[in-house]
Amino acid sequence: MNIKDIEKLLTDVKSGHTSVDDALSTLKDFPYTDLGFAKIDHHREVRTGYPEIVYCTGKTIEQVKEIFRVMVIRENNIIGTRASREMFDAVKEIIPDAVFHQAARIISVQRKKQEAPVTRIAVITAGTSDMPVAEEAAVTAELLGNEVLRIYDAGVAGIHRLVDKLPDIRTCRVVVVIAGMEGALASVVGGLVDKPVIAVPTSVGYGANFGGVSALLAMLTSCSSGVTVVNIDNGFGAGFSASMINKMK
Amino acid sequence: MNIKDIEKLLTDVKSGHTSVDDALSTLKDFPYTDLGFAKIDHHREVRTGYPEIVYCTGKTIEQVKEIFRVMVIRENNIIGTRASREMFDAVKEIIPDAVFHQAARIISVQRKKQEAPVTRIAVITAGTSDMPVAEEAAVTAELLGNEVLRIYDAGVAGIHRLVDKLPDIRTCRVVVVIAGMEGALASVVGGLVDKPVIAVPTSVGYGANFGGVSALLAMLTSCSSGVTVVNIDNGFGAGFSASMINKMK
Amino acid sequence: MNIKDIEKLLTDVKSGHTSVDDALSTLKDFPYTDLGFAKIDHHREVRTGYPEIVYCTGKTIEQVKEIFRVMVIRENNIIGTRASREMFDAVKEIIPDAVFHQAARIISVQRKKQEAPVTRIAVITAGTSDMPVAEEAAVTAELLGNEVLRIYDAGVAGIHRLVDKLPDIRTCRVVVVIAGMEGALASVVGGLVDKPVIAVPTSVGYGANFGGVSALLAMLTSCSSGVTVVNIDNGFGAGFSASMINKMK
Amino acid sequence: MNIKDIEKLLTDVKSGHTSVDDALSTLKDFPYTDLGFAKIDHHREVRTGYPEIVYCTGKTIEQVKEIFRVMVIRENNIIGTRASREMFDAVKEIIPDAVFHQAARIISVQRKKQEAPVTRIAVITAGTSDMPVAEEAAVTAELLGNEVLRIYDAGVAGIHRLVDKLPDIRTCRVVVVIAGMEGALASVVGGLVDKPVIAVPTSVGYGANFGGVSALLAMLTSCSSGVTVVNIDNGFGAGFSASMINKMK
Amino acid sequence: MNIKDIEKLLTDVKSGHTSVDDALSTLKDFPYTDLGFAKIDHHREVRTGYPEIVYCTGKTIEQVKEIFRVMVIRENNIIGTRASREMFDAVKEIIPDAVFHQAARIISVQRKKQEAPVTRIAVITAGTSDMPVAEEAAVTAELLGNEVLRIYDAGVAGIHRLVDKLPDIRTCRVVVVIAGMEGALASVVGGLVDKPVIAVPTSVGYGANFGGVSALLAMLTSCSSGVTVVNIDNGFGAGFSASMINKMK
Amino acid sequence: MNIKDIEKLLTDVKSGHTSVDDALSTLKDFPYTDLGFAKIDHHREVRTGYPEIVYCTGKTIEQVKEIFRVMVIRENNIIGTRASREMFDAVKEIIPDAVFHQAARIISVQRKKQEAPVTRIAVITAGTSDMPVAEEAAVTAELLGNEVLRIYDAGVAGIHRLVDKLPDIRTCRVVVVIAGMEGALASVVGGLVDKPVIAVPTSVGYGANFGGVSALLAMLTSCSSGVTVVNIDNGFGAGFSASMINKMK
Amino acid sequence: MNIKDIEKLLTDVKSGHTSVDDALSTLKDFPYTDLGFAKIDHHREVRTGYPEIVYCTGKTIEQVKEIFRVMVIRENNIIGTRASREMFDAVKEIIPDAVFHQAARIISVQRKKQEAPVTRIAVITAGTSDMPVAEEAAVTAELLGNEVLRIYDAGVAGIHRLVDKLPDIRTCRVVVVIAGMEGALASVVGGLVDKPVIAVPTSVGYGANFGGVSALLAMLTSCSSGVTVVNIDNGFGAGFSASMINKMK
Amino acid sequence: MNIKDIEKLLTDVKSGHTSVDDALSTLKDFPYTDLGFAKIDHHREVRTGYPEIVYCTGKTIEQVKEIFRVMVIRENNIIGTRASREMFDAVKEIIPDAVFHQAARIISVQRKKQEAPVTRIAVITAGTSDMPVAEEAAVTAELLGNEVLRIYDAGVAGIHRLVDKLPDIRTCRVVVVIAGMEGALASVVGGLVDKPVIAVPTSVGYGANFGGVSALLAMLTSCSSGVTVVNIDNGFGAGFSASMINKMK
């Protein structure tokens, strides 16, 4: 609902194409559905390029189901992150074509094919244990219409595994680097490629890892330029941002 | 037991209306009941406007039950927060009119109707997952005699949902804003209304949320004036303070 | 610019009282002055009850001076917090009736008398070293039109000093408690009065005080109901919130 | 094994009362029993006034049992802290007169009556939920031969409950104050009595309590003199130190 | 020095175009100049798209001067960040066309015009005090060849100042949001535009701001999708990443 | 003003020895002098065994001087801690017999000789750099009437220096251990003596010392029984508590 | 794949012993096996002296099994740390000679005897509860071919237990010190022996121990020279580093 | 003073070669000089291989001078770390051959040549700003008799600068890696060499670097084996430990 929309509305009111009441109602009725416990934001796609994403953790199974029930009426595609299998089972009862991406903990409904950019997104992990976060990033990016190159377990303890994949990585438009422990992989990749690097610290590790804080701080203080960071374990956020960049024209 | 009470007591002693022993006993017997494991403060209502609130977590079921048993004799209304259903079941055995507010985790006994102010309290959440804390705030405020306007899931990712409700919010006398993650809603509301805003950070989120610390710090450092803050997830505290302000004459 | 204003604008457009261009311009021209380095928000008073407060720290002397120069044209009263004497000297050059409240580090211009409520605000400190923060709170409240009762150095190490003042404190409508070190005074006051308590932790102390964190945490976890908290050393915020509550009708 | 013991040994060697080998063996054989996984320190009583205390958490049931089995041979009294019932059951199999203090989580074997000082130790808690820690302190002090005055649930939200007990508290030689949340009770007690106060922060609370950190910091930064602090939830440590002071001659 | 370069080298060796010694020397002589205290990485532009950036803080004036002296021989453009005027004066002695961007604390030498993309980068700050960081971001982006839209002092306490600029912001390809205190602006912008948002927390604020940590955490836990974060006060990093994205084809 | 005093007062009122007005005035006039910026607590000695201690940091020179001026009228002895030489010079102008203990940063006025216990207090430091804190502890204890045994620079890196002094230390009634860095000395002393150990962490060290936090945490988690802790660098607190214990009868 | 290998390869290419394609393939085929979820680094032994260690936590049982299955083909010895019994059972199905070291949580396959140095490694713990970490260190060192001297429960609360073992400890070439709580043992050992000390903080303790942080900080700030530190509970890391040092020639 | 020394002493006493008094005096007179403010540990070299190192920070110039004055009498070599030029000037007055290593902030007196091992120590830094810490490490190692290979500014943003030096690094016996910011260099080096790596985090950086904490945590949680860590900026500690390892036989 930007300044242009308001101008159009005012013109319509003046010309009599729209009554004051209708105009007011339009302005008042920003497009969302109020379920009491949730306000489904149908306007999100227009505003930020994709329908509202449902963050499932902390919601009851019934709430998740109800949100999907309402969204499926107006949105073509739905993504629910951090979902449990129980949530999926409940959603599937009412939306049989819903899909559960187990490793990524994502429920998706996909009825409109996203436009696919020709470029790819690289998703690289330091270790095998970083895979759940990586899958959240990769599946998110794929559901948003991107092709993803997965490179898992290429941490700096055996850096030749990364170097070996550099030519492939350099064909991608944006790189997501996912690492726990000391998170050094983000700096190393950032020093080797000329693409935006989105770094995702993970909670993989123990002791002075502090649930991912060590990797987070390391990524934030990276000596390599071109590295930006998202929250610990936030595969979704990295996948979403990478998609935004990859789909740029 | 303020200075006036002491003056009265001294006069009574001097005039012979009260014996030294009785006066001493009055002074010694500040009104509380000592159960050994708990000292029920019957004087709290006189001093702070409402009977002692029972914080149930960390007490055994038997202790909660016993506290309710003793309080119901002298207090008209009782509120027990952070209660489990097991605690409620035990209380209900001896106080059949006790009520359990499940979402709010509150046990209440209400025998004297609280005087209701004409103004309302707004309780606004950023997301659906903030609801348990919001219900604790709302139910507390209601049990203390206030009318509550609930607006849930109006976070800044879809700020029009909040803007749409502003006229309603502005009819309230005090606003409770409840948000996890980055807690930005408190600042946004604080910038849009001329009412006291009580901000409640919640532990909703993950990673760099640190169990609500991010929202807490954000609310404490809010760039909007008129925002004060309570402890993480402390719906009760917000509801109580909001009630104090709303019931002002 | 609430929903009512928009309705009025639309009606005026329809009736021809306002042209589309003018309406658009009104909507675009939310009332602020853009200085490039600052956008003076002239609409703040309408929205939150008082003109924008100028937070001076981090601004250059020239910027502060320029902001005052622009504000004095449209606002009747101005408050600049965390100001240095150098900033004041610069402001005074162009606004001779500007006043510097040294202990409070506030520059004020006061041309319209604020409406004074009949009730008072109590500002209590635990120690003498908390005075700068207390003065910021007290002067802010006074500039906003309130009468303030100052009680300084009444910490819990000599609790009778507080008890002695309780009758006075109880005549106030809202209480600001300012304490560093362990911040226990907030809980003690909260347990003794039935007024909203706004607690201000200060950075007074050393070692495990961590620049006010100990007092902040103590106040947030206060066992007394009715206590809300503002940022460390944020005397202004407490004075502003207390004024909001004290001026309620 | 202080300098006097060495002098005696040297004299004995010189005079022929002790052979070089025997002396060497004495010096080498500091009195402890090595179980491989534990070295029972039989010399502790001589050195610090009481036999080694067994900290049971983190040990297997078999290890706890074996340590008690070995200690009971040479020590008259044994205290095992942070013990589970399963550990107690195992110990009881071999030491039928072992006692389990459930609330305090302590296993004790008491065969030699401790000399009882005429003075008492006060153990005061802010709330009911602090009781497990308080019992650990009280039972420890009692097992070490002290008489304990228990005052539970006397927090500052209802400070008259504490004031009422002051005369009793002042008859004690040392005071243990146990509080979670903001821990203000320690400062208040410290300001009212002229006895050493040992403050024990507890993990009672939530949110910004951070598992007892708030109370810990508050106690460390107490504005009252004469307050020293032990670790969060360390009832044993407080009871032990209080006993040391109470048994002084 | 990617796999293709090695293939080329090997072919040249085989064909005799390159001797083994020369090839070895090429491989050994990765293109950098070793000054002892610094190794100037002349290969950086090939690898990551821009010559090595000189981070001046922590280096002596002589070291900065020497690095510029060496770099100017082989690189066309040089950027030195976090520089003092003293450093600039020293550099200017040997490179008369060096420029000092005072607000941004950047020394630049620009001899080759960067290719300018048609799209712009928006740099938005919450307050005036965030300007030094914003200028570091804006000047960096400009030196890298981008056009920048500066919008300063548009924080959420007066959100209409931001809303007013939304149409302009939406014409940009990527948005840098710079905010101290609670950093809410990043979430609000992220909820209103469909562009990548790079959030820069600043150390502006006091108390519970903890030198920018509050804003950092808030930005990391933003409820809006499409927000990535760089280090506190890292205007350079944001400007560099924004440039990378803006210059994408 | 304990329960006995009130009983006495009531009896006097009844018998006519005291008028109601006088009694009320006594109760109202808890003995302190209100200077506006400070309330001198003349009752402190009765209540906690020593006159109020003046914590000078954060007070202006004029305030410190005024407090000493008022206190010297009614108290026989005064201690001002964390004082600067400038404060002392101001105090000396009006109290010529005031003494400045430079290393300890203490101003003292001593007109009544404290009763000296026959036992001593040991003050032990790990390093030379811990001396200022140690002197604050030692001078405090001496001003309170105790004899002090100073043992400086006996840290665990050369543990024989401590062992050598053990016989001396064991003649003391209470031991103050002062250490920065890792604070191990407290545990080692606690394991070797059967006296109460008051541990003072100092801010001596760098890096992961975090201004004394490492030593603080180490002392709080000491594996030795009988160790209690005061705030970082709080030599005064340790000296005061040690005196309390040493003067016990 | 160091510079010598490349030189050899280039010579072979030139001389025709190796074709360009083969050389390229060699360079591309750094020796690892890509399982998709893991890249087994067969080159690790050449590079760092031992095959890749499998960190089992965070991997599925199937992934651990598959990694062992692939490694056993090319490596003679395998170590899997932080393994569960379930993981071991799965591995044993396919590698019958796999061994599970329960206390150390290590799965090992040992087919080639490691060369044993004549010197030993001392592994010392402060308490019994530190044993799991100690066993991880000791078993790691043994699997790498070292002889280990275990000294458990020699903490500073009974320091003679350590002193008694000093002659034995001094026969070792490197010392691993493992302690939770305040971690003082590392400093004490570091002050008594002239060998490298590798300190391992453990999460043993509670409250202000913060999961091992207290011991970690204490060890990092040790006043004894020659102490280096590994991550909390990182017995493996200490055992590996100690082995590296012990096997030096 | 190990068990052998005591045995010898006892034998001498028995045989009459040593009197009881002399033996006692020997035992009492552990070899240190007590200056009151410091106890010079002359026994340190025997015990840990090198005379006591003087940590100068926090000592007065006079104290440093006096310590050097006493040490020079009995020790051949002296190292004083974290020294200021003023301290050096004072020392030089009495010890003309004292040397000041400015970059390393070390005062040394070297009268006995240390035995030089044939192997070298590599000291590698990530950036130029890490040089002061690196020099402290390198000079310490050199003063202890080692040859040092300095490689400065080889951080992972330009990793080929490190790779180029690998053959040289691999000729060293132990590697010290010094890095601020994210500290990734330690992990990368650890993954590429089969030598013990001693990692030194530095306080180089800003914002989320937190004075070196980010690098510290990254190094502690390194995914590479064989990495141990010392305190932030502790170049001395790393140099000392590296020397211990390098001088092993």
PDB file of C-alpha atoms in Angstrom, chain A residues 175-230:
ATOM      1  CA  VAL A 175      26.993 -18.633  -1.351  1.00  0.00           C
ATOM      2  CA  VAL A 176      25.513 -19.797   1.954  1.00  0.00           C
ATOM      3  CA  VAL A 177      28.174 -21.024   4.392  1.00  0.00           C
ATOM      4  CA  ILE A 178      26.975 -23.039   7.363  1.00  0.00           C
ATOM      5  CA  ALA A 179      29.324 -23.914  10.217  1.00  0.00           C
ATOM      6  CA  GLY A 180      29.333 -24.573  13.938  1.00  0.00           C
ATOM      7  CA  MET A 181      32.344 -24.799  16.261  1.00  0.00           C
ATOM      8  CA  GLU A 182      34.658 -21.896  15.315  1.00  0.00           C
ATOM      9  CA  GLY A 183      32.885 -21.068  12.060  1.00  0.00           C
ATOM     10  CA  ALA A 184      36.168 -20.405  10.228  1.00  0.00           C
ATOM     11  CA  LEU A 185      34.755 -21.683   6.946  1.00  0.00           C
ATOM     12  CA  ALA A 186      32.886 -18.431   6.326  1.00  0.00           C
ATOM     13  CA  SER A 187      36.077 -16.388   6.385  1.00  0.00           C
ATOM     14  CA  VAL A 188      37.929 -18.852   4.212  1.00  0.00           C
ATOM     15  CA  VAL A 189      35.171 -18.968   1.585  1.00  0.00           C
ATOM     16  CA  GLY A 190      34.808 -15.200   1.784  1.00  0.00           C
ATOM     17  CA  GLY A 191      38.506 -14.871   0.992  1.00  0.00           C
ATOM     18  CA  LEU A 192      38.269 -17.137  -2.051  1.00  0.00           C
ATOM     19  CA  VAL A 193      35.137 -16.130  -3.943  1.00  0.00           C
ATOM     20  CA  ASP A 194      33.785 -12.820  -5.264  1.00  0.00           C
ATOM     21  CA  LYS A 195      30.150 -13.565  -4.436  1.00  0.00           C
ATOM     22  CA  PRO A 196      28.037 -12.436  -1.497  1.00  0.00           C
ATOM     23  CA  VAL A 197      28.502 -14.921   1.340  1.00  0.00           C
ATOM     24  CA  ILE A 198      25.652 -15.423   3.807  1.00  0.00           C
ATOM     25  CA  ALA A 199      27.049 -17.090   6.897  1.00  0.00           C
ATOM     26  CA  VAL A 200      24.916 -19.236   9.194  1.00  0.00           C
ATOM     27  CA  PRO A 201      26.435 -20.133  12.553  1.00  0.00           C
ATOM     28  CA  THR A 202      25.115 -23.407  13.951  1.00  0.00           C
ATOM     29  CA  SER A 203      24.824 -24.689  17.469  1.00  0.00           C
ATOM     30  CA  VAL A 204      26.982 -27.686  16.578  1.00  0.00           C
ATOM     31  CA  GLY A 205      29.722 -28.108  19.136  1.00  0.00           C
ATOM     32  CA  TYR A 206      30.001 -28.111  22.914  1.00  0.00           C
ATOM     33  CA  GLY A 207      31.619 -26.253  25.798  1.00  0.00           C
ATOM     34  CA  ALA A 208      32.969 -22.874  24.734  1.00  0.00           C
ATOM     35  CA  ASN A 209      30.796 -23.099  21.627  1.00  0.00           C
ATOM     36  CA  PHE A 210      27.956 -21.817  23.816  1.00  0.00           C
ATOM     37  CA  GLY A 211      25.164 -23.015  21.571  1.00  0.00           C
ATOM     38  CA  GLY A 212      26.579 -21.407  18.452  1.00  0.00           C
ATOM     39  CA  VAL A 213      27.809 -18.129  19.918  1.00  0.00           C
ATOM     40  CA  SER A 214      31.438 -18.845  19.035  1.00  0.00           C
ATOM     41  CA  ALA A 215      30.604 -19.399  15.390  1.00  0.00           C
ATOM     42  CA  LEU A 216      28.294 -16.386  15.405  1.00  0.00           C
ATOM     43  CA  LEU A 217      30.943 -14.061  16.779  1.00  0.00           C
ATOM     44  CA  ALA A 218      33.578 -15.448  14.440  1.00  0.00           C
ATOM     45  CA  MET A 219      31.360 -14.838  11.430  1.00  0.00           C
ATOM     46  CA  LEU A 220      30.467 -11.319  12.543  1.00  0.00           C
ATOM     47  CA  THR A 221      34.144 -10.458  12.979  1.00  0.00           C
ATOM     48  CA  SER A 222      35.268 -12.161   9.794  1.00  0.00           C
ATOM     49  CA  CYS A 223      38.379 -10.673   8.238  1.00  0.00           C
ATOM     50  CA  SER A 224      36.956 -11.346   4.780  1.00  0.00           C
ATOM     51  CA  SER A 225      34.794  -8.739   3.049  1.00  0.00           C
ATOM     52  CA  GLY A 226      31.408  -9.626   1.629  1.00  0.00           C
ATOM     53  CA  VAL A 227      30.246 -11.808   4.499  1.00  0.00           C
ATOM     54  CA  THR A 228      26.910 -11.086   6.199  1.00  0.00           C
ATOM     55  CA  VAL A 229      25.416 -13.163   8.971  1.00  0.00           C
ATOM     56  CA  VAL A 230      22.045 -14.483  10.112  1.00  0.00           C
TER      57      VAL A 230
END
